[in-house]
XYZ file of C-alpha atoms in Angstrom:
325
model
C 8.541 -15.542 -0.890
C 12.326 -16.522 -1.230
C 13.096 -13.166 -0.044
C 11.087 -13.612 3.173
C 12.731 -17.254 3.544
C 16.271 -15.862 3.431
C 15.655 -12.877 5.520
C 13.843 -14.645 8.228
C 16.138 -17.728 8.253
C 19.276 -15.422 9.059
C 17.431 -13.577 11.423
C 16.546 -16.668 13.446
C 20.112 -17.883 13.070
C 21.769 -14.739 14.090
C 19.178 -14.699 17.286
C 19.444 -18.281 17.782
C 15.508 -18.673 17.541
C 13.760 -21.835 16.960
C 10.305 -20.443 16.471
C 9.224 -18.785 13.214
C 8.517 -15.148 13.127
C 5.135 -13.848 13.788
C 3.895 -10.986 11.531
C 1.046 -8.314 10.710
C 0.350 -7.292 7.105
C -1.135 -3.595 7.046
C -2.893 -3.076 4.036
C -2.506 -6.588 2.773
C -4.597 -6.097 -0.239
C -5.493 -9.741 -1.940
C -3.854 -11.401 1.146
C -1.972 -13.331 -0.976
C 1.337 -12.805 1.214
C -0.489 -13.509 4.177
C -1.555 -16.749 2.898
C 1.769 -17.793 1.802
C 3.538 -16.964 5.064
C 0.543 -18.728 6.987
C 1.175 -21.662 5.041
C 4.853 -21.669 5.883
C 4.022 -21.752 9.368
C 4.376 -18.235 10.461
C 1.506 -16.873 12.756
C -0.127 -13.728 11.703
C -2.887 -11.787 10.027
C -3.595 -9.146 7.617
C -5.402 -6.238 7.749
C -7.053 -4.132 5.156
C -9.991 -1.445 4.641
C -11.615 -3.388 1.908
C -12.452 -7.230 1.880
C -11.388 -8.826 -1.464
C -13.515 -11.755 -2.834
C -10.309 -14.021 -2.966
C -10.091 -13.848 0.688
C -12.539 -16.633 0.869
C -10.269 -18.997 -1.371
C -7.751 -19.036 1.349
C -9.315 -21.180 4.236
C -9.418 -20.578 7.815
C -5.698 -20.788 8.442
C -5.213 -17.225 6.791
C -6.485 -14.703 8.973
C -7.738 -11.668 7.444
C -9.440 -8.527 8.762
C -11.447 -6.018 6.963
C -10.940 -2.550 8.984
C -9.004 0.561 8.799
C -5.639 1.192 10.550
C -4.840 4.045 12.703
C -1.471 5.234 13.731
C -2.292 4.575 17.099
C -3.016 1.075 16.792
C -0.238 -1.242 18.101
C 0.885 -4.727 17.808
C 3.053 -5.925 21.024
C 2.917 -9.588 19.850
C 4.129 -9.165 16.383
C 7.705 -9.757 15.728
C 7.432 -7.922 12.124
C 5.091 -5.389 10.475
C 4.698 -5.558 6.707
C 3.810 -2.863 4.505
C 3.905 -4.219 0.865
C 2.498 -1.132 -1.187
C 0.642 0.246 1.789
C 0.254 3.851 0.230
C -0.822 6.267 2.947
C 0.408 3.520 5.908
C 4.033 3.551 4.541
C 5.663 6.386 6.750
C 3.747 4.984 9.593
C 4.797 1.756 9.603
C 8.547 2.327 11.520
C 6.601 4.609 13.872
C 4.020 1.852 14.631
C 6.783 -0.826 14.643
C 8.739 1.383 17.051
C 5.847 2.017 19.471
C 4.495 -1.588 19.399
C 7.448 -3.085 21.199
C 11.358 -2.797 21.485
C 11.973 -6.035 19.332
C 9.424 -5.242 16.748
C 10.761 -5.013 13.235
C 9.033 -3.574 9.949
C 9.444 -4.123 6.032
C 8.219 -1.694 3.659
C 8.014 -1.628 -0.201
C 7.250 2.135 -1.001
C 5.108 2.627 -3.996
C 2.751 5.633 -3.878
C 3.964 8.774 -2.324
C 2.604 9.763 1.081
C 3.588 11.767 4.025
C 2.321 11.425 7.443
C -0.849 13.693 6.830
C -1.455 13.527 3.045
C 0.330 13.358 -0.254
C 4.273 13.634 -0.333
C 5.515 17.089 -1.788
C 8.405 17.062 -3.434
C 11.533 19.370 -2.133
C 14.565 18.471 -4.437
C 14.880 18.670 -8.306
C 18.178 16.755 -8.113
C 16.532 13.442 -7.269
C 13.972 11.410 -8.892
C 10.567 11.548 -6.831
C 10.916 7.926 -6.282
C 14.488 8.257 -4.836
C 13.483 11.295 -2.893
C 10.514 9.559 -1.315
C 12.748 6.390 -0.367
C 15.012 8.915 1.504
C 12.290 10.326 3.390
C 11.104 6.602 4.500
C 14.494 6.037 5.244
C 14.865 9.171 7.386
C 11.522 8.156 9.344
C 13.045 5.014 10.220
C 16.229 6.726 11.336
C 14.264 9.235 13.737
C 12.100 6.174 15.117
C 15.451 4.663 16.166
C 16.185 1.857 13.755
C 18.977 0.795 11.572
C 17.659 1.106 8.324
C 18.839 -1.326 5.316
C 17.887 -1.074 1.960
C 17.669 -3.820 -0.767
C 16.236 -4.527 -4.076
C 13.554 -7.077 -4.782
C 13.690 -9.475 -7.882
C 10.086 -8.698 -8.565
C 8.475 -7.722 -11.960
C 7.967 -4.111 -10.609
C 9.765 -0.611 -11.164
C 9.038 -0.228 -7.612
C 10.906 -2.751 -5.804
C 13.445 -1.208 -3.257
C 12.430 -2.057 0.170
C 13.269 -0.833 3.422
C 14.118 -2.862 6.618
C 14.276 -1.941 10.320
C 15.837 -4.944 12.211
C 17.553 -3.329 14.951
C 17.549 -0.465 17.113
C 20.146 2.683 17.556
C 19.031 3.368 21.289
C 18.771 1.282 24.565
C 15.298 -0.093 25.689
C 15.537 2.267 28.492
C 15.475 5.254 26.286
C 12.125 4.337 24.461
C 10.006 7.102 26.211
C 12.396 9.832 25.313
C 12.255 8.627 21.559
C 8.666 8.292 21.723
C 8.355 11.951 22.729
C 10.970 12.712 19.794
C 8.884 10.814 17.250
C 5.928 12.999 18.154
C 7.840 16.138 17.861
C 9.045 15.182 14.251
C 5.397 14.041 12.939
C 4.189 17.511 14.224
C 7.003 19.472 12.462
C 6.451 17.504 9.066
C 2.694 18.351 9.277
C 4.068 21.883 9.199
C 6.521 21.382 6.458
C 9.202 22.469 8.644
C 11.731 19.468 8.121
C 14.276 19.549 5.346
C 14.720 16.450 3.108
C 17.629 14.030 3.533
C 20.485 15.962 1.520
C 19.052 19.454 0.989
C 21.313 22.306 0.373
C 21.466 24.465 3.748
C 22.993 27.817 3.648
C 24.414 27.311 0.241
C 26.525 24.203 1.551
C 25.659 20.370 1.105
C 25.319 18.961 4.786
C 28.173 16.657 5.812
C 27.775 13.293 6.220
C 26.765 12.506 9.970
C 26.283 9.105 11.813
C 22.575 7.914 11.333
C 21.676 8.492 15.223
C 23.277 12.326 15.039
C 21.632 12.987 11.817
C 18.149 11.751 13.395
C 18.683 14.007 16.426
C 19.455 16.928 14.200
C 16.516 16.720 12.280
C 14.190 16.724 15.305
C 15.946 19.327 17.364
C 15.703 22.011 14.476
C 16.063 25.631 14.928
C 13.029 26.982 16.466
C 11.327 26.172 19.624
C 8.317 23.689 19.691
C 5.554 23.614 21.579
C 5.585 20.410 23.509
C 3.129 17.771 22.345
C 2.233 14.350 23.537
C 3.016 11.608 21.095
C -0.411 10.252 20.808
C -1.651 13.828 19.934
C 1.100 14.063 17.185
C -0.076 10.827 15.619
C -3.879 11.492 15.260
C -3.551 14.786 14.352
C -4.366 15.692 10.920
C -4.467 11.916 9.931
C -7.412 10.327 7.963
C -7.744 6.542 7.983
C -8.736 5.706 4.622
C -12.388 4.691 4.693
C -14.080 1.719 3.086
C -14.034 2.041 -0.644
C -16.829 1.329 -2.591
C -16.377 -1.603 -5.473
C -17.038 0.388 -8.738
C -15.628 -1.935 -11.377
C -19.083 -3.324 -12.470
C -18.362 -6.794 -10.341
C -20.806 -5.418 -7.784
C -23.724 -4.646 -10.140
C -26.902 -7.034 -9.793
C -26.305 -10.065 -11.957
C -29.755 -9.770 -13.669
C -28.838 -6.281 -14.546
C -25.524 -7.271 -16.086
C -27.226 -10.221 -17.949
C -29.602 -7.802 -19.546
C -27.053 -5.317 -20.766
C -24.920 -8.322 -21.936
C -27.908 -9.616 -23.870
C -29.102 -6.278 -25.201
C -25.486 -5.605 -26.744
C -25.409 -8.907 -28.046
C -28.767 -8.799 -29.843
C -27.659 -5.489 -31.139
C -24.508 -7.165 -32.610
C -26.382 -10.033 -34.200
C -29.220 -7.473 -35.619
C -27.144 -7.067 -38.777
C -26.694 -10.848 -39.695
C -23.783 -11.740 -42.145
C -24.575 -15.020 -43.725
C -21.041 -16.758 -43.899
C -22.221 -19.499 -46.058
C -25.363 -17.928 -47.839
C -27.381 -20.734 -46.404
C -30.525 -19.922 -44.507
C -30.393 -20.691 -40.669
C -26.362 -20.845 -40.827
C -24.325 -19.356 -38.216
C -23.638 -15.853 -38.109
C -20.808 -13.963 -36.462
C -22.856 -10.750 -36.138
C -21.212 -7.350 -36.593
C -19.030 -4.720 -34.908
C -19.851 -1.596 -33.282
C -18.173 1.135 -31.439
C -18.931 1.852 -27.712
C -20.558 5.298 -28.688
C -22.929 3.138 -31.383
C -23.826 0.608 -28.647
C -24.459 3.331 -26.075
C -26.804 5.399 -28.468
C -29.079 2.070 -28.248
C -29.138 1.854 -24.591
C -31.753 3.400 -22.174
C -30.908 6.360 -20.315
C -31.377 4.836 -16.694
C -29.096 1.908 -17.944
C -26.100 4.432 -19.033
C -26.795 6.430 -15.789
C -26.081 3.523 -13.741
C -22.952 2.377 -15.929
C -21.427 5.902 -15.499
C -21.308 5.416 -11.847
C -18.731 2.735 -12.492
C -15.146 2.947 -13.213
C -14.744 2.393 -16.819
C -18.818 2.157 -17.431
C -19.788 0.084 -20.240
C -16.666 -0.579 -21.581
C -15.614 -2.484 -18.207
C -18.929 -4.258 -18.194
C -18.400 -5.676 -21.460
C -14.464 -6.698 -20.718
C -16.068 -8.572 -17.510
C -18.121 -10.458 -19.788
C -15.481 -10.714 -22.891
C -16.142 -14.371 -23.124
C -19.608 -13.685 -24.209
C -18.463 -12.042 -27.558
C -15.415 -13.812 -28.302
C -15.440 -16.357 -31.073
C-alpha cells in the first residue's frame, strides 16, 4: 500500500491535483487492494471472473464486480487501470488504458506468461523467461504510446517487477493514428511475426533507438500488412476466461463433507489405543494413510471427490481441526 501512496501522491503533486485518483482493478482476485484503496478515499472498483467469499466481508464501500473482461471494454472515467497478477489480461491492460482516454495510466505486475491470444512463447535463450516477458510487456506499452517505467516492489514474491505507464509519447491529436497502429501490432503478434526486444537481426544486435522510433519500427515491419480495424484486431482470437468452477472441496454440500469427516474419524477411532489402560479412558485413535482411508469409502463418495482438486486430501485438510489433538 505504501507504494501506491508514494506513486499517487507524487502524481498529484506533479499535476497540481487535489482530488484522489480513480481506478479499476482488472482481475482483482480477492479484492483486497480494491478494499484498501477505497478505504483510503480513492473511487474505483475491481472486476474478476469469479466472485470470492471474502468479498462479502468488505462492505458496500468496496465495489467488486463478477464478470469477464474483454479487450474492447473501455474505462474513460478511470485515472488508472491496475493489473496485479492479471494473467491473460496483462498485455491487454496498456492497450485498454491507451484506448480508454488520453489521460488514463496503468500499472501491471506481470506473473504468468501470456501473449495477446494465448500463452507467451519464448523467442530468446539469452534471457530468463521472466526477463523476456517483462521486455515484451514493456514493448506493448511503448507501442501503445506510453513512456514505460520499471520498478521493483518490496513484496514477498519472486515476481515483483512492476511496469507503469504514466505519460504519453504522442499528442492527443494523434490518437486515431496510434489506435490503428496498435491494431496492426496486435494482429502481427497473433501471426508471430514480431521480433522480441533485443533479438539478433541479420547476425547483429539491433542498435539502441529512442522508444518512439523503436515502437514505430516494430509496427512497420518488412512485409505489407492487410488493413484491419483496431476493434477487429482486438477481438480476433482472444477468448475471455469463463467463470471457473470452485473445485477445492469448499463448494461441496455440508452434509456430504460432514459425513466423510465422520466416517474417517470413526475409522481412526476403530483401533482404540487405551493410553491409561482404564476402561472408558480417552483414546487418540490410530494413523492411516490416504490409500487405506480411501479403501473404506464407497465408490460414489470417491467418484465425487475425484472431481475436486486434491480430492480426499483437500477435504481432510479443509477440516484439519477435527483431527488435530
